[in-house]
Amino acid sequence: MKVSDRRRLPRVELDIPVFGLGCAQMGNLYRVTPYDEAKATFDAAWNADVRYFDTAPYYGFTRSELRLGTMLGEHAREDYVVSTKVGRVMTPDASVGDHENDFVDPLPFRPVFDYTYDGIMRSFEASQSRLGILAPDILYVHDIGAAQHGDEHDHYWNQITTGGGFRALENLRREGSTKAVGLGVNDAEIINQTMDVFDLDIAMLAGRYTALEQGSLAVLDRCVERGVGVVIAGVFNSGLLAGNRKFNYADAPAHLLERVDVLDGMCRDAGVSLPAVALQFAAAHPAVVSVVSGARNADQIKSNIAWFEESIPVSIWKDLQGRGIFVDGTPLPTGDRP
């Protein structure tokens, strides 16, 4: 499998590259990423034939969209696929601090959740300006659901249902302002809930379908039935499967560290790398059209690409499944699907 391979969305005439660059680090996630470093990451990805780029207004409080838009502006529009997100209106606010919501030195725009018709449209129009792109290929609703909002979930769910948020997405899709609309979330259940009330084209699921956890398997299976394409992000579970000690954006608990050490040992014994297993496993489910991975510098994206394209014999996948790494019924790579 090559990063330049493409898969067609079931409901939309859009071929998505099977590997994409997530651009949260362009927004100074966890630490400052100088522009030159972010540009070198982008260039390394582009030179390796990566052609899908995902961003959001929330990343760096607009910094990521601004940077990515500048970089994409050097290339022909038909040569890449780009996605961004709605659901937060970025409001000018001089009180934004030096370190907020895991972003260092964010720009002075406060994210305010707003899933109403007006909120979705305002967010989309601002993203058009920042990216310099009139019609992003994919538009995700960012961080809707009880996992994000807790006791306020009903309030925000009402905004997107009775308040017109889904209607805004439908209008943008119908008029051609975007080709595909969906959700960008960390919780599989809200994808399930949304499929009951709105015709999703696509869903980005971060951190919930990985070599470490497959609790979302039933939802991905339902996405196949409903013709909803899935983009998997967070395949390293915030880096835990790629050598650091984070899980879900926080320090990993001891029991997960121990489990990853065991899994890493199995991979080493088999002669493959754990990050390669993590990336390729996520791409194997028939619902999945792409895997998006973040990178802070050129060396990281080059490593991610090498892991994604690393040759792993089918026998190793079967052995890992036989040792209980993946839940029963989990699709594994076979080498037959690009």
Short mmCIF file of C-alpha atoms in Angstrom, two decimals:
data_model
loop_
_atom_site.label_atom_id
_atom_site.label_comp_id
_atom_site.label_asym_id
_atom_site.label_seq_id
_atom_site.Cartn_x
_atom_site.Cartn_y
_atom_site.Cartn_z
CA MET A 1 0.00 0.00 0.00
CA LYS A 2 1.31 3.42 -1.01
CA VAL A 3 0.37 6.82 0.38
CA SER A 4 -0.62 7.85 -3.14
CA ASP A 5 -3.28 5.11 -3.39
CA ARG A 6 -6.86 6.39 -3.33
CA ARG A 7 -10.23 5.12 -2.20
CA ARG A 8 -13.62 6.33 -3.38
CA LEU A 9 -16.16 7.65 -0.91
CA PRO A 10 -19.26 5.42 -1.21
CA ARG A 11 -21.80 8.25 -1.56
CA VAL A 12 -19.70 10.97 -3.21
CA GLU A 13 -17.60 11.29 -6.35
CA LEU A 14 -14.45 11.93 -4.39
CA ASP A 15 -11.32 9.81 -4.35
CA ILE A 16 -9.42 10.29 -1.09
CA PRO A 17 -5.74 9.45 -0.66
CA VAL A 18 -5.36 6.56 1.79
CA PHE A 19 -2.87 8.57 3.86
CA GLY A 20 -3.17 12.18 4.96
CA LEU A 21 -1.27 14.75 6.99
CA GLY A 22 -3.04 16.04 10.08
CA CYS A 23 -2.11 19.66 10.69
CA ALA A 24 -2.75 20.23 14.41
CA GLN A 25 1.00 20.60 14.95
CA MET A 26 0.98 23.55 12.56
CA GLY A 27 -1.10 25.21 15.29
CA ASN A 28 1.62 24.73 17.95
CA LEU A 29 0.07 21.68 19.58
CA TYR A 30 1.97 21.08 22.87
CA ARG A 31 4.90 23.28 21.80
CA VAL A 32 5.83 26.00 19.33
CA THR A 33 6.36 24.74 15.79
CA PRO A 34 8.15 27.48 13.83
CA TYR A 35 6.71 28.22 10.40
CA ASP A 36 9.86 26.97 8.65
CA GLU A 37 9.55 23.65 10.46
CA ALA A 38 5.88 23.35 9.59
CA LYS A 39 6.65 24.18 5.96
CA ALA A 40 9.42 21.57 5.87
CA THR A 41 6.92 19.00 7.16
CA PHE A 42 4.43 19.95 4.47
CA ASP A 43 7.09 19.86 1.75
CA ALA A 44 8.35 16.45 2.86
CA ALA A 45 4.80 15.13 2.76
CA TRP A 46 4.10 16.65 -0.65
CA ASN A 47 7.37 15.35 -2.12
CA ALA A 48 6.42 11.87 -0.90
CA ASP A 49 3.09 12.09 -2.79
CA VAL A 50 0.87 12.85 0.23
CA ARG A 51 -2.12 14.71 -1.16
CA TYR A 52 -4.66 14.83 1.68
CA PHE A 53 -4.41 17.53 4.35
CA ASP A 54 -6.70 17.99 7.35
CA THR A 55 -6.97 21.07 9.53
CA ALA A 56 -9.45 22.96 11.75
CA PRO A 57 -10.04 26.51 13.00
CA TYR A 58 -9.43 25.23 16.53
CA TYR A 59 -5.84 24.19 15.83
CA GLY A 60 -3.77 27.04 17.19
CA PHE A 61 -6.92 29.17 17.31
CA THR A 62 -6.78 29.71 13.49
CA ARG A 63 -2.99 29.39 13.08
CA SER A 64 -3.10 25.99 11.38
CA GLU A 65 -5.63 27.03 8.73
CA LEU A 66 -3.65 30.17 7.95
CA ARG A 67 -0.40 28.27 7.57
CA LEU A 68 -1.84 25.39 5.58
CA GLY A 69 -3.69 27.75 3.27
CA THR A 70 -0.44 29.53 2.47
CA MET A 71 1.31 26.24 1.71
CA LEU A 72 -1.49 24.81 -0.40
CA GLY A 73 -1.66 28.08 -2.30
CA GLU A 74 1.61 27.13 -3.98
CA HIS A 75 -0.06 24.16 -5.67
CA ALA A 76 -2.85 23.66 -8.18
CA ARG A 77 -6.23 23.19 -6.50
CA GLU A 78 -7.02 19.97 -8.36
CA ASP A 79 -3.86 18.32 -7.06
CA TYR A 80 -4.90 17.83 -3.43
CA VAL A 81 -7.79 17.03 -1.08
CA VAL A 82 -8.32 19.27 1.94
CA SER A 83 -10.69 19.08 4.88
CA THR A 84 -11.51 21.50 7.65
CA LYS A 85 -14.08 21.70 10.41
CA VAL A 86 -17.01 23.67 11.78
CA GLY A 87 -18.68 23.84 15.18
CA ARG A 88 -16.53 26.48 16.83
CA VAL A 89 -16.74 30.15 15.92
CA MET A 90 -13.37 31.82 16.45
CA THR A 91 -14.12 35.07 18.26
CA PRO A 92 -11.53 37.89 18.66
CA ASP A 93 -10.37 37.96 22.27
CA ALA A 94 -7.30 39.78 23.58
CA SER A 95 -7.37 37.72 26.79
CA VAL A 96 -6.28 34.50 25.06
CA GLY A 97 -3.24 33.30 27.00
CA ASP A 98 0.15 31.91 26.05
CA HIS A 99 -0.93 28.29 26.51
CA GLU A 100 -4.56 27.25 26.14
CA ASN A 101 -6.20 23.90 25.40
CA ASP A 102 -2.80 22.29 24.66
CA PHE A 103 -1.88 24.98 22.10
CA VAL A 104 1.16 27.17 22.77
CA ASP A 105 1.08 30.82 21.74
CA PRO A 106 -2.38 30.56 20.12
CA LEU A 107 -3.66 33.44 18.06
CA PRO A 108 -6.06 35.87 19.81
CA PHE A 109 -9.32 34.19 18.82
CA ARG A 110 -11.42 32.41 21.44
CA PRO A 111 -13.17 29.20 20.26
CA VAL A 112 -16.89 29.34 21.03
CA PHE A 113 -18.99 26.25 20.37
CA ASP A 114 -21.85 26.99 17.99
CA TYR A 115 -23.59 24.27 16.00
CA THR A 116 -26.55 26.38 14.86
CA TYR A 117 -27.21 27.20 11.21
CA ASP A 118 -25.65 30.64 11.65
CA GLY A 119 -22.70 29.26 13.60
CA ILE A 120 -21.89 26.64 10.97
CA MET A 121 -22.10 29.18 8.16
CA ARG A 122 -19.98 31.78 9.97
CA SER A 123 -17.33 29.18 10.77
CA PHE A 124 -17.27 27.91 7.19
CA GLU A 125 -17.01 31.35 5.63
CA ALA A 126 -14.14 32.29 7.96
CA SER A 127 -12.32 29.08 7.03
CA GLN A 128 -12.71 29.91 3.34
CA SER A 129 -10.90 33.20 3.97
CA ARG A 130 -8.12 31.69 6.09
CA LEU A 131 -7.45 28.82 3.69
CA GLY A 132 -7.92 30.90 0.55
CA ILE A 133 -10.09 28.04 -0.75
CA LEU A 134 -13.73 28.54 -1.69
CA ALA A 135 -14.72 24.87 -1.60
CA PRO A 136 -12.85 22.57 0.79
CA ASP A 137 -13.42 18.99 -0.30
CA ILE A 138 -14.62 17.78 3.10
CA LEU A 139 -16.30 19.61 5.97
CA TYR A 140 -16.41 17.93 9.38
CA VAL A 141 -18.47 18.99 12.40
CA HIS A 142 -15.82 19.18 15.11
CA ASP A 143 -16.24 17.65 18.57
CA ILE A 144 -19.99 17.20 18.77
CA GLY A 145 -21.21 14.56 21.23
CA ALA A 146 -21.51 13.65 24.90
CA ALA A 147 -17.86 12.64 25.16
CA GLN A 148 -16.92 16.26 24.45
CA HIS A 149 -19.79 18.17 26.05
CA GLY A 150 -20.97 16.00 28.94
CA ASP A 151 -24.05 17.48 30.58
CA GLU A 152 -24.29 20.10 27.83
CA HIS A 153 -24.63 17.53 25.07
CA ASP A 154 -28.40 17.92 24.75
CA HIS A 155 -27.99 21.68 24.34
CA TYR A 156 -25.52 21.35 21.50
CA TRP A 157 -27.36 18.42 19.93
CA ASN A 158 -30.45 20.60 19.75
CA GLN A 159 -28.39 23.29 18.04
CA ILE A 160 -27.29 20.97 15.26
CA THR A 161 -30.68 19.28 14.85
CA THR A 162 -33.53 21.70 15.55
CA GLY A 163 -31.21 24.73 15.43
CA GLY A 164 -30.31 24.17 11.80
CA GLY A 165 -26.73 22.94 11.93
CA PHE A 166 -27.40 19.85 9.84
CA ARG A 167 -29.48 21.96 7.48
CA ALA A 168 -26.48 24.24 6.96
CA LEU A 169 -24.31 21.23 6.09
CA GLU A 170 -26.92 19.96 3.65
CA ASN A 171 -27.13 23.38 1.97
CA LEU A 172 -23.34 23.65 1.65
CA ARG A 173 -23.19 20.17 0.16
CA ARG A 174 -26.07 20.76 -2.24
CA GLU A 175 -24.70 24.05 -3.57
CA GLY A 176 -21.24 22.56 -4.13
CA SER A 177 -19.41 24.57 -1.46
CA THR A 178 -18.05 21.25 -0.23
CA LYS A 179 -18.20 17.75 -1.69
CA ALA A 180 -18.66 15.75 1.51
CA VAL A 181 -19.94 16.51 5.00
CA GLY A 182 -19.55 14.58 8.22
CA LEU A 183 -18.25 14.52 11.77
CA GLY A 184 -14.75 14.89 13.20
CA VAL A 185 -14.91 13.35 16.67
CA ASN A 186 -13.19 11.25 19.33
CA ASP A 187 -16.33 9.26 20.14
CA ALA A 188 -17.81 6.55 17.92
CA GLU A 189 -21.25 6.62 19.52
CA ILE A 190 -22.07 10.10 18.25
CA ILE A 191 -21.41 8.83 14.71
CA ASN A 192 -23.93 6.09 15.39
CA GLN A 193 -26.43 8.62 16.75
CA THR A 194 -25.97 10.97 13.82
CA MET A 195 -26.55 8.27 11.21
CA ASP A 196 -30.08 7.96 12.59
CA VAL A 197 -30.94 11.59 11.81
CA PHE A 198 -28.66 12.85 9.02
CA ASP A 199 -27.13 11.49 5.80
CA LEU A 200 -23.43 11.52 6.55
CA ASP A 201 -20.94 11.13 3.72
CA ILE A 202 -17.93 10.67 5.96
CA ALA A 203 -16.75 10.59 9.56
CA MET A 204 -13.31 11.21 11.03
CA LEU A 205 -12.81 9.12 14.18
CA ALA A 206 -9.75 9.91 16.30
CA GLY A 207 -8.20 7.47 18.75
CA ARG A 208 -11.06 5.01 19.02
CA TYR A 209 -10.10 2.47 16.37
CA THR A 210 -6.48 1.52 16.89
CA ALA A 211 -4.23 -1.45 17.51
CA LEU A 212 -4.80 -0.72 21.19
CA GLU A 213 -8.61 -0.50 21.19
CA GLN A 214 -11.35 -1.63 18.84
CA GLY A 215 -14.47 -0.79 20.84
CA SER A 216 -15.83 1.13 17.85
CA LEU A 217 -15.83 -1.92 15.56
CA ALA A 218 -19.63 -2.23 15.48
CA VAL A 219 -20.00 1.43 14.48
CA LEU A 220 -17.51 1.03 11.64
CA ASP A 221 -19.39 -2.05 10.48
CA ARG A 222 -22.59 0.00 10.43
CA CYS A 223 -20.82 2.71 8.42
CA VAL A 224 -20.16 0.10 5.73
CA GLU A 225 -23.87 -0.75 5.67
CA ARG A 226 -24.86 2.92 5.43
CA GLY A 227 -22.24 3.90 2.85
CA VAL A 228 -20.40 6.25 5.21
CA GLY A 229 -16.67 6.54 4.59
CA VAL A 230 -14.43 6.70 7.65
CA VAL A 231 -11.15 8.54 8.13
CA ILE A 232 -9.16 7.21 11.06
CA ALA A 233 -7.01 9.69 13.00
CA GLY A 234 -5.07 9.30 16.22
CA VAL A 235 -3.85 5.82 15.26
CA PHE A 236 -1.00 6.12 17.75
CA ASN A 237 -3.39 6.99 20.62
CA SER A 238 -1.72 10.40 21.14
CA GLY A 239 1.69 8.83 20.51
CA LEU A 240 1.57 5.86 22.88
CA LEU A 241 1.93 3.44 19.95
CA ALA A 242 4.79 5.45 18.45
CA GLY A 243 7.17 5.65 21.38
CA ASN A 244 5.95 8.37 23.73
CA ARG A 245 4.00 8.10 26.99
CA LYS A 246 0.82 9.97 26.09
CA PHE A 247 -2.72 8.57 25.74
CA ASN A 248 -5.76 10.67 24.84
CA TYR A 249 -3.64 13.83 25.11
CA ALA A 250 -2.59 13.05 28.71
CA ASP A 251 0.00 10.94 30.52
CA ALA A 252 -0.75 7.26 29.87
CA PRO A 253 -1.83 5.10 32.85
CA ALA A 254 0.48 2.31 33.99
CA HIS A 255 -1.70 -0.56 32.73
CA LEU A 256 -1.67 0.84 29.18
CA LEU A 257 2.08 1.38 29.28
CA GLU A 258 2.50 -2.26 30.24
CA ARG A 259 0.15 -3.42 27.47
CA VAL A 260 2.00 -1.40 24.85
CA ASP A 261 5.33 -2.83 26.03
CA VAL A 262 3.94 -6.33 25.48
CA LEU A 263 2.60 -5.42 22.03
CA ASP A 264 5.89 -3.79 21.09
CA GLY A 265 7.72 -6.93 22.11
CA MET A 266 5.45 -9.07 19.93
CA CYS A 267 6.11 -6.81 16.95
CA ARG A 268 9.86 -6.88 17.51
CA ASP A 269 9.81 -10.67 17.73
CA ALA A 270 7.95 -10.74 14.41
CA GLY A 271 10.42 -8.37 12.79
CA VAL A 272 8.01 -5.50 12.24
CA SER A 273 7.61 -2.10 13.86
CA LEU A 274 4.71 -1.27 16.17
CA PRO A 275 3.94 2.10 14.48
CA ALA A 276 3.67 0.29 11.13
CA VAL A 277 1.21 -2.16 12.64
CA ALA A 278 -0.79 0.74 14.11
CA LEU A 279 -1.03 2.64 10.82
CA GLN A 280 -1.78 -0.32 8.58
CA PHE A 281 -4.25 -1.93 10.96
CA ALA A 282 -6.40 1.20 10.93
CA ALA A 283 -6.55 1.22 7.14
CA ALA A 284 -7.80 -2.36 6.84
CA HIS A 285 -11.44 -1.96 7.81
CA PRO A 286 -13.67 -1.77 4.69
CA ALA A 287 -15.30 1.44 5.97
CA VAL A 288 -11.96 3.24 6.10
CA VAL A 289 -11.03 5.47 3.19
CA SER A 290 -8.00 7.18 4.73
CA VAL A 291 -5.69 7.31 7.73
CA VAL A 292 -4.55 10.74 8.90
CA SER A 293 -1.39 11.15 10.94
CA GLY A 294 0.11 14.27 12.44
CA ALA A 295 3.79 15.15 12.26
CA ARG A 296 5.80 17.97 13.75
CA ASN A 297 8.80 17.92 11.43
CA ALA A 298 10.03 16.45 8.17
CA ASP A 299 11.69 13.46 9.82
CA GLN A 300 8.45 12.49 11.57
CA ILE A 301 6.35 12.55 8.41
CA LYS A 302 8.99 10.58 6.55
CA SER A 303 8.93 7.97 9.32
CA ASN A 304 5.13 7.83 9.25
CA ILE A 305 5.15 7.28 5.50
CA ALA A 306 7.78 4.55 5.76
CA TRP A 307 5.72 2.77 8.45
CA PHE A 308 2.57 3.07 6.35
CA GLU A 309 4.31 1.48 3.38
CA GLU A 310 6.30 -1.11 5.35
CA SER A 311 5.75 -4.67 4.16
CA ILE A 312 4.02 -6.81 6.79
CA PRO A 313 3.27 -10.42 5.80
CA VAL A 314 -0.32 -11.63 6.23
CA SER A 315 0.99 -14.40 8.50
CA ILE A 316 2.14 -11.80 11.05
CA TRP A 317 -1.32 -10.23 11.19
CA LYS A 318 -2.86 -13.64 11.76
CA ASP A 319 -0.35 -14.38 14.50
CA LEU A 320 -1.07 -11.11 16.30
CA GLN A 321 -4.79 -11.79 16.12
CA GLY A 322 -4.24 -15.29 17.44
CA ARG A 323 -2.44 -13.84 20.44
CA GLY A 324 -5.42 -11.67 21.33
CA ILE A 325 -4.22 -8.29 20.10
CA PHE A 326 -7.35 -7.65 18.04
CA VAL A 327 -10.92 -8.46 19.00
CA ASP A 328 -12.70 -11.25 17.13
CA GLY A 329 -14.15 -10.17 13.82
CA THR A 330 -11.69 -7.31 13.30
CA PRO A 331 -10.70 -6.94 9.62
CA LEU A 332 -6.97 -7.30 9.06
CA PRO A 333 -4.78 -6.28 6.10
CA THR A 334 -4.66 -8.87 3.37
CA GLY A 335 -2.65 -7.10 0.70
CA ASP A 336 -5.61 -7.18 -1.70
CA ARG A 337 -6.95 -3.69 -1.05
CA PRO A 338 -5.11 -0.54 -2.21
#
